[in-house]
Tab-separated table of C-alpha atoms and ligand atoms in Angstrom:
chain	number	residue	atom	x	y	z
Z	1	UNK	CA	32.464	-62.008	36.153
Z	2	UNK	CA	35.005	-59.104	36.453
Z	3	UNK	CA	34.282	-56.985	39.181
Z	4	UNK	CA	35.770	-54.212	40.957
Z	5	UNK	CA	35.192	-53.622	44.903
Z	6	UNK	CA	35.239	-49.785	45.848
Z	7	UNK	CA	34.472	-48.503	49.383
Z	8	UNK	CA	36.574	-46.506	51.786
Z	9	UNK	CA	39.097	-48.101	53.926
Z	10	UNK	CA	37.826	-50.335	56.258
Z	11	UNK	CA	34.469	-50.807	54.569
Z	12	UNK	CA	34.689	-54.288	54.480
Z	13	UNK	CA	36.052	-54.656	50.908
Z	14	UNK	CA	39.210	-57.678	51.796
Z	15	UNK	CA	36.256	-59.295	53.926
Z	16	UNK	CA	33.144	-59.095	51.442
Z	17	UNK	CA	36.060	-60.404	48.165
Z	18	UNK	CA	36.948	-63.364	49.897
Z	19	UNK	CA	33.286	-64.796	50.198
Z	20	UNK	CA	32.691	-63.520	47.034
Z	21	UNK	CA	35.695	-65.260	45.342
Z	22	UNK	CA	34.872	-68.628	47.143
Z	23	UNK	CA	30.984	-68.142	46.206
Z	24	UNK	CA	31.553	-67.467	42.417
Z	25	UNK	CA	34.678	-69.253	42.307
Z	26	UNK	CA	37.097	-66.624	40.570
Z	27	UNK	CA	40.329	-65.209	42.803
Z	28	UNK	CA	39.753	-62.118	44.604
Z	29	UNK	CA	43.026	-59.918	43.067
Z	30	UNK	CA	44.060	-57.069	46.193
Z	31	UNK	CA	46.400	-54.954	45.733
Z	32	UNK	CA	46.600	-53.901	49.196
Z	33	UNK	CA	48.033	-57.492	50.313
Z	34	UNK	CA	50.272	-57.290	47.426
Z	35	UNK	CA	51.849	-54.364	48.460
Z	36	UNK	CA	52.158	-55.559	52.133
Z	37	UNK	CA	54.212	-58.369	50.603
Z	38	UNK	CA	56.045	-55.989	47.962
Z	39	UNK	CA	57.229	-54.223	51.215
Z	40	UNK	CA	58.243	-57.209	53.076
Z	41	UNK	CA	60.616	-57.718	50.237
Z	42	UNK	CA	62.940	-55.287	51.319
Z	43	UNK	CA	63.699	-54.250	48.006
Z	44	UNK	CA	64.055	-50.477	46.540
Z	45	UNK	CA	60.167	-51.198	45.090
Z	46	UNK	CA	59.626	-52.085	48.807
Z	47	UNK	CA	60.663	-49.265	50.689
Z	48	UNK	CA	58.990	-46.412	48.167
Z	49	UNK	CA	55.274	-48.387	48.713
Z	50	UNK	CA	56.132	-48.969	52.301
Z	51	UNK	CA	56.876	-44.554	52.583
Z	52	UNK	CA	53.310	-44.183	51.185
Z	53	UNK	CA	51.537	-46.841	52.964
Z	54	UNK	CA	52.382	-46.288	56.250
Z	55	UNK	CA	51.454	-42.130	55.346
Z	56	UNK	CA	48.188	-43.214	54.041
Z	57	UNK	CA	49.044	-41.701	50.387
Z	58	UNK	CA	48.446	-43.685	47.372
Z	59	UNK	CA	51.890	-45.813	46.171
Z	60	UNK	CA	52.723	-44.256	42.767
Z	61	UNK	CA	50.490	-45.647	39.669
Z	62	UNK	CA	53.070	-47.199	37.788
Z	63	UNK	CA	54.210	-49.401	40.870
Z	64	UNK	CA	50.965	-50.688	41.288
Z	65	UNK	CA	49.721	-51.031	37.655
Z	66	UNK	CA	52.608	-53.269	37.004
Z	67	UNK	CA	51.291	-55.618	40.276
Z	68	UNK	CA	47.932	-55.670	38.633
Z	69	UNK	CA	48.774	-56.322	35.295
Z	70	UNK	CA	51.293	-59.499	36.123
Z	71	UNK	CA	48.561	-61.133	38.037
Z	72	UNK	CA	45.792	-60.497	35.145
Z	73	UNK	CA	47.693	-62.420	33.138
Z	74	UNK	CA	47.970	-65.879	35.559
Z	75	UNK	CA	45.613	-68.138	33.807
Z	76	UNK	CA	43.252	-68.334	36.965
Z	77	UNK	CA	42.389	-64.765	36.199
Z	78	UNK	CA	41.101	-65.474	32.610
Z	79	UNK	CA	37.386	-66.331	33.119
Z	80	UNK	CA	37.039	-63.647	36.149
Z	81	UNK	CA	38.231	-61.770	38.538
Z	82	UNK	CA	37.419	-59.921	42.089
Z	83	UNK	CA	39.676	-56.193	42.113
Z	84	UNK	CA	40.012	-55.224	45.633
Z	85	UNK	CA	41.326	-52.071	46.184
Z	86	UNK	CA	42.445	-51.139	42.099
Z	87	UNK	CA	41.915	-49.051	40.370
Z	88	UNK	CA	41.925	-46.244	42.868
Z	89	UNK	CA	41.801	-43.101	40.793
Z	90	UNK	CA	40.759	-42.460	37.135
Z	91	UNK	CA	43.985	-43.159	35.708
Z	92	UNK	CA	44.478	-46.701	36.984
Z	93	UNK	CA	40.646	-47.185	36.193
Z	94	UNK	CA	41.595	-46.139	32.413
Z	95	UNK	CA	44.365	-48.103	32.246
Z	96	UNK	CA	43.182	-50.794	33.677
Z	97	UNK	CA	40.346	-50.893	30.250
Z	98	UNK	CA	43.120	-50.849	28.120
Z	99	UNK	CA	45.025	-53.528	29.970
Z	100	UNK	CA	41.416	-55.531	29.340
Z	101	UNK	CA	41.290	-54.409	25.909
Z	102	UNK	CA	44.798	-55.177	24.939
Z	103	UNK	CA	44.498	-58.725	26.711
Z	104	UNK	CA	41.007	-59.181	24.293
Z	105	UNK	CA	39.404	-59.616	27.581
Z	106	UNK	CA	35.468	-58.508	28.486
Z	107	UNK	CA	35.460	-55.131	30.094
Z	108	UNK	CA	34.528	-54.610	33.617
Z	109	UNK	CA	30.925	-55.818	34.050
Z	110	UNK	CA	30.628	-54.315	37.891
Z	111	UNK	CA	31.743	-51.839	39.873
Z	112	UNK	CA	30.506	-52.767	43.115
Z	113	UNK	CA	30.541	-49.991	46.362
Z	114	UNK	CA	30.474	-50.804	50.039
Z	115	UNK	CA	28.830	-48.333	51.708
Z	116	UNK	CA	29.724	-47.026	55.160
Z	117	UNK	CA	29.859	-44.130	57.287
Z	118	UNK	CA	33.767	-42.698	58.564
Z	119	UNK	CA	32.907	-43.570	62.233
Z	120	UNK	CA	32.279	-46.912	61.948
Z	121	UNK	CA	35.318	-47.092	59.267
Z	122	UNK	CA	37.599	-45.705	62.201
Z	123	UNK	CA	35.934	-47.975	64.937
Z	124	UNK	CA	36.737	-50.893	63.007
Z	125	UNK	CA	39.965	-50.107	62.135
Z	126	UNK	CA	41.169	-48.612	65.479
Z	127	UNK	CA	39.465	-52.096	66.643
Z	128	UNK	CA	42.033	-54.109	64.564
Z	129	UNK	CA	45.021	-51.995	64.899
Z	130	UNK	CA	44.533	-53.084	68.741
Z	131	UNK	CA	44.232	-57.056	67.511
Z	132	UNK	CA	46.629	-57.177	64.715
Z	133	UNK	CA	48.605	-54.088	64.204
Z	134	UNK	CA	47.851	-53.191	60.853
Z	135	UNK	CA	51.028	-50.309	60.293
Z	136	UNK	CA	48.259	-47.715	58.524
Z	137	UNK	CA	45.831	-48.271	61.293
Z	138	UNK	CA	46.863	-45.757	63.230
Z	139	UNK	CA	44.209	-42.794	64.028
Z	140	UNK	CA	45.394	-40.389	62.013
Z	141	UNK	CA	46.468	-42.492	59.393
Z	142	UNK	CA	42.873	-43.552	58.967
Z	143	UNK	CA	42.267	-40.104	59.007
Z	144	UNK	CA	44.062	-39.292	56.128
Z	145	UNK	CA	43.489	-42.484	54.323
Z	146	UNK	CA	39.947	-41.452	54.664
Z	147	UNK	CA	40.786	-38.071	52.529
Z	148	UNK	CA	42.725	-39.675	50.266
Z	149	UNK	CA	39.877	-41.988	49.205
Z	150	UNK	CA	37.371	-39.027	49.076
Z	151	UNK	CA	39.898	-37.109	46.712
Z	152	UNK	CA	41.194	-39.805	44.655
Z	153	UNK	CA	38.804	-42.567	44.613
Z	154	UNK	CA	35.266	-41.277	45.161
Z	155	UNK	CA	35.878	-39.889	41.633
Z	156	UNK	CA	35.295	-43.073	40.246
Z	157	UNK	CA	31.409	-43.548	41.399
Z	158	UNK	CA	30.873	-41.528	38.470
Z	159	UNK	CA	33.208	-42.962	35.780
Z	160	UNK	CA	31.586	-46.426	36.402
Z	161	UNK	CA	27.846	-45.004	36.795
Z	162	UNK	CA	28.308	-43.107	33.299
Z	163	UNK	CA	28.689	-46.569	31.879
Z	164	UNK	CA	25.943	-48.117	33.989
Z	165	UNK	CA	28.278	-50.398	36.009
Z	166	UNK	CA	27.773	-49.209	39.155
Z	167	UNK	CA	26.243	-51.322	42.178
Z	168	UNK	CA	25.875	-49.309	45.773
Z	169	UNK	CA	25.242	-51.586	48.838
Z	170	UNK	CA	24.986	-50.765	52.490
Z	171	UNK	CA	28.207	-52.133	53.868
Z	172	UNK	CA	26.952	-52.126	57.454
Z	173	UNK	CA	25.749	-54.301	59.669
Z	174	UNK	CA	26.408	-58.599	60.687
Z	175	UNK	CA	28.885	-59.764	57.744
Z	176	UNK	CA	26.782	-62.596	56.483
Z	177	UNK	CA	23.531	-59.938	56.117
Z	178	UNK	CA	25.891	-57.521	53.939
Z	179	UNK	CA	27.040	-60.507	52.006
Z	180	UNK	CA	23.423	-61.378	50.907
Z	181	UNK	CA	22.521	-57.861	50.117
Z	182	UNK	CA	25.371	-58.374	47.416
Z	183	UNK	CA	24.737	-61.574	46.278
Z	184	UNK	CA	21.021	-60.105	45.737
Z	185	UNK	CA	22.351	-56.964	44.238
Z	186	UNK	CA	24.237	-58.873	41.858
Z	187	UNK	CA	21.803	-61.313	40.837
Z	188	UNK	CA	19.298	-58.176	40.380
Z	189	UNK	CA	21.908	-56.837	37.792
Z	190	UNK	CA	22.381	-59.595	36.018
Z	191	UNK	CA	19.080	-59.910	35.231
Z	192	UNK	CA	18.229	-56.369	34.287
Z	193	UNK	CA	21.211	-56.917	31.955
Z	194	UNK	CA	19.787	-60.148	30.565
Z	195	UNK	CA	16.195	-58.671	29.987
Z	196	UNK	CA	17.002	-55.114	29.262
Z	197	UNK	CA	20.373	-54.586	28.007
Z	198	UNK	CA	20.809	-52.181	31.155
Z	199	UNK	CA	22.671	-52.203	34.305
Z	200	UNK	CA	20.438	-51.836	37.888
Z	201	UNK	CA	22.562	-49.481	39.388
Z	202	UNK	CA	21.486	-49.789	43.570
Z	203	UNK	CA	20.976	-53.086	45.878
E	1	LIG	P1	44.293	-51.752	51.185
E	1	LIG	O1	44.920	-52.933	51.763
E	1	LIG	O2	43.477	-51.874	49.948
E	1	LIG	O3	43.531	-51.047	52.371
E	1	LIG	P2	42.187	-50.192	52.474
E	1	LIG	O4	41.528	-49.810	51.210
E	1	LIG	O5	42.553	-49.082	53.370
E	1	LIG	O6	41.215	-51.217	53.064
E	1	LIG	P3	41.307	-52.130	54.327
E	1	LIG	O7	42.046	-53.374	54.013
E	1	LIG	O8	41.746	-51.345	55.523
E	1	LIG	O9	39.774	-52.381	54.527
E	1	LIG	P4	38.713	-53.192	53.658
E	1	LIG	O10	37.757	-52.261	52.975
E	1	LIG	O11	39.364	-54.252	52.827
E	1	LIG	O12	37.934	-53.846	54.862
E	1	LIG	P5	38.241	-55.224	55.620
E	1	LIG	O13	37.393	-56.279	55.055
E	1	LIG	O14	39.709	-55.436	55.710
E	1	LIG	O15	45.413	-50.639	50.856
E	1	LIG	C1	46.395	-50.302	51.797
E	1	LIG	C2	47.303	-49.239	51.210
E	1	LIG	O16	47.969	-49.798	50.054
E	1	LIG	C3	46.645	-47.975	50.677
E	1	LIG	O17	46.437	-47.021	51.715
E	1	LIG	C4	47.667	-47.503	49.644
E	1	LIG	O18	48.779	-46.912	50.263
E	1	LIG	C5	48.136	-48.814	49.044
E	1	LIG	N1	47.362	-49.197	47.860
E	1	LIG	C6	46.532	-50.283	47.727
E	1	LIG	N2	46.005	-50.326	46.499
E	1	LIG	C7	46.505	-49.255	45.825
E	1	LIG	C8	46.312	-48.744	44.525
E	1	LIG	N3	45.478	-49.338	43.650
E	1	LIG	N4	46.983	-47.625	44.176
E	1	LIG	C9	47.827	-47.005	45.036
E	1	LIG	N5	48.041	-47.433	46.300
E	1	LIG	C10	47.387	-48.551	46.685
E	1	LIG	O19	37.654	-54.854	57.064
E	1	LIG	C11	38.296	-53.922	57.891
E	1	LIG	C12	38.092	-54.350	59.353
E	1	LIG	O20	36.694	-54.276	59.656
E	1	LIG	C13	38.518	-55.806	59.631
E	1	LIG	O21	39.049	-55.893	60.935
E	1	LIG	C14	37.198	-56.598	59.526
E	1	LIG	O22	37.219	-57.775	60.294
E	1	LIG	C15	36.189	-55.573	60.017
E	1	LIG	N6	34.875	-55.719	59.403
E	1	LIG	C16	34.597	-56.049	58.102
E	1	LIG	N7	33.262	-56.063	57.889
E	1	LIG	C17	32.696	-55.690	59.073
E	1	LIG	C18	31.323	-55.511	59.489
E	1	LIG	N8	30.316	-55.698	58.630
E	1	LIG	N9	31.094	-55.116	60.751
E	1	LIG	C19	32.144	-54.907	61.630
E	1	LIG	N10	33.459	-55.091	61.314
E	1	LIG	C20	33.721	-55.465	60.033
């Protein structure tokens, strides 16, 4: 399966991947925690994504497209893959089809969104900046990674409805119970593709 995870910071996307990638057994690809190590480098590459991070902006396109497209191309990533966090506007998203296309790869099959409100998104992440220290979890960070995502990212819910890949689940509530509503939403989708050639688009 090649899936994409949308949903606004803090909406449980790192969390919900990881089961997912152990469930279905295909690598969960983030380019969030590739960054965080890109900036840990210390190199030039480093401190440019580590000015935008730490603002809450959006690290330039061709910085991240270039993370993305190396690790599309490790073997593991052949038969599936889990996108956490790319593509986060419509030009990634387009590139990223013609990075598929170019590779002869399937398309995107699922666009899947995590759905939850921006006061339990800033609860949970004020909640970890206090047990971890996350550098963009500060409150007004959030704040305006919040925006950012409504501005550049929401914009995608419709370029993946128009082609009937998009899945919306409730991203609230005990982990394990928003897992399930995935795996269900999912299995729904794969079946309305199977028997109808269409694409449920809600779980
Ligand atoms: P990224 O690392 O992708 O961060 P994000 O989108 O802001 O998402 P988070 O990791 O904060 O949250 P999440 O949705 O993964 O939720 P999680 O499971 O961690 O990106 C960071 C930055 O990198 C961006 O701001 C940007 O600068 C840059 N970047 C990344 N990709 C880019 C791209 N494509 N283009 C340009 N720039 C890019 O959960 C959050 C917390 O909530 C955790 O503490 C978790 O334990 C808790 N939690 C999870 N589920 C629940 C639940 N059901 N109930 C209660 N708590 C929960």
């Amino acid at each position: 399966m090649r899936m994409i995870l949308l949903g606004a910071p803090g909406s449980g996307k790192g969390t919900q991947g990881e089961k997912l990638a152990a469930t279905l057994g295909i690598p969960r690809i983030s380019t969030g925690d590739a960054l965080r190590a890109t900036v840990k480098s210390d190199t030039e590459l480093g401190r440019r994504a580590r000015a935008a991070m730490d603002a809450g902006d959006l690290v330039a396109d061709e910085l991240v497209v270039g993370i993305v497209e190396e690790r599309l191309a490790q073997a593991d990533a052949h038969e599936g893959f889990i996108l956490d966090g790319f593509p986060r506007n419509t030009a990634q998203a387009k590139i990223l089809d013609g990075l598929l296309l170019k590779n002869g790869s399937p398309p995107v099959e699922i666009a899947l969104h995590l759905q939850v409100d921006d006061e339990e998104i800033i609860g949970r992440l004020l909640a970890r900046a206090r047990q971890q220290g996350r550098a963009d979890d500060r409150e007004d960070v959030i704040r305006c990674r919040i925006r950012v995502y409504g501005e550049e990212t929401c914009p995608l819910l419709d370029y993946y409805a128009t082609q009937g890949k998009l899945l919306l689940v409730s991203g609230v509530g005990p982990v394990d119970g928003i897992f399930q509503r995935i795996v269900d939403a999912l299995a729904k989708a794969v079946r309305g593709t199977a028997s109808h050639g269409a694409r449920a688009v809600s779980g």
